[in-house]
XYZ file of C-alpha atoms in Angstrom:
125
model
C 93.650 96.520 78.728
C 90.556 94.370 79.124
C 87.472 96.596 79.461
C 86.291 94.777 82.604
C 89.671 95.350 84.271
C 89.659 98.978 83.100
C 86.206 99.432 84.636
C 87.440 98.157 88.016
C 90.491 100.432 87.806
C 88.219 103.431 87.173
C 85.863 102.492 90.016
C 88.848 102.172 92.375
C 89.806 105.780 91.667
C 92.946 105.438 89.571
C 93.710 108.391 87.306
C 93.540 107.257 83.698
C 95.097 108.720 80.601
C 92.645 110.098 78.103
C 93.578 111.473 74.661
C 96.327 113.793 75.916
C 99.117 114.477 73.424
C 101.709 113.378 76.004
C 99.946 110.075 76.738
C 102.667 107.393 77.021
C 100.282 104.694 75.778
C 99.396 103.278 79.189
C 95.893 103.293 80.607
C 96.785 104.221 84.185
C 98.743 107.382 84.963
C 101.360 105.813 87.229
C 102.808 109.193 88.239
C 100.581 109.153 91.319
C 100.603 107.280 94.614
C 97.844 104.689 94.658
C 97.977 103.151 98.126
C 94.265 103.685 98.858
C 93.223 102.916 95.297
C 95.064 99.591 95.355
C 93.173 98.585 98.495
C 89.878 99.668 96.899
C 90.756 97.839 93.654
C 91.475 94.651 95.588
C 88.152 94.899 97.415
C 86.279 95.527 94.171
C 88.091 92.687 92.421
C 87.319 90.164 95.152
C 83.671 91.259 95.258
C 83.376 91.063 91.469
C 85.008 87.626 91.293
C 82.679 86.241 93.957
C 79.637 87.614 92.104
C 80.875 86.256 88.771
C 81.547 82.825 90.274
C 78.093 82.753 91.860
C 76.601 83.541 88.451
C 78.631 80.750 86.830
C 80.709 83.141 84.731
C 84.088 82.067 83.366
C 86.086 84.494 85.532
C 89.452 84.288 83.717
C 87.758 84.840 80.350
C 85.779 87.773 81.789
C 89.049 89.479 82.655
C 90.682 88.547 79.334
C 92.871 85.774 80.711
C 93.220 82.680 78.583
C 93.892 79.275 80.073
C 97.502 79.267 78.884
C 98.547 82.817 79.855
C 102.197 82.576 80.786
C 102.236 78.800 80.628
C 103.203 76.230 78.065
C 101.600 72.866 77.568
C 103.985 69.947 77.553
C 103.415 66.248 77.373
C 104.950 64.052 80.051
C 105.272 60.302 79.814
C 104.928 58.053 82.876
C 104.587 54.329 83.232
C 101.322 53.175 84.811
C 103.183 52.460 88.044
C 104.815 55.917 88.106
C 101.526 57.590 87.278
C 99.753 55.837 90.150
C 102.558 56.723 92.566
C 102.565 60.402 91.547
C 98.776 60.612 91.666
C 98.808 59.217 95.197
C 101.416 61.764 96.276
C 99.369 64.584 94.744
C 96.288 63.314 96.560
C 98.191 63.185 99.871
C 99.266 66.790 99.328
C 95.667 67.739 98.484
C 96.615 69.159 95.079
C 95.662 68.186 91.560
C 97.922 65.894 89.576
C 98.539 68.720 87.073
C 99.603 71.044 89.902
C 101.893 68.318 91.267
C 103.599 67.921 87.872
C 103.840 71.712 87.477
C 105.539 72.044 90.891
C 107.916 69.164 90.128
C 108.905 70.710 86.794
C 109.417 74.140 88.374
C 111.644 72.586 91.041
C 113.675 70.737 88.391
C 114.103 73.959 86.401
C 115.196 75.868 89.524
C 117.726 73.161 90.380
C 119.024 73.173 86.808
C 119.371 76.969 86.834
C 121.133 76.891 90.210
C 123.610 74.277 88.992
C 124.234 76.303 85.851
C 124.753 79.449 87.939
C 127.312 77.593 90.044
C 129.020 76.396 86.853
C 128.095 72.809 87.525
C 127.101 70.448 84.786
C 123.334 69.735 85.129
C 124.014 66.190 84.004
C 126.414 65.609 86.925
C 123.596 64.935 89.373
């Protein structure tokens, strides 16, 4: 676990594993209820992020998150006309072009998975 995240977890009041012989390898002892601690953690996280942003800190890097965590980079090919059209649509929706493409790809994947689940040929559409 990233040390900055671990520090916030400690400050929020979570019980952490130390060097106990029965330590399952996790940092947080999840055998407890953490309703109040989760609220406190959220407050601390928001406060910390706002302070880091104000200081110009790379917030994802601070918390050990790389730009591609959970995502893949792919290259898409559009004609100039298609690109202009899609950029205009993204602008109208007040989102970045990259976000627009990401949402379109996610929708296409969901539709493909749904067709596969229903035993339909994805190429039939």
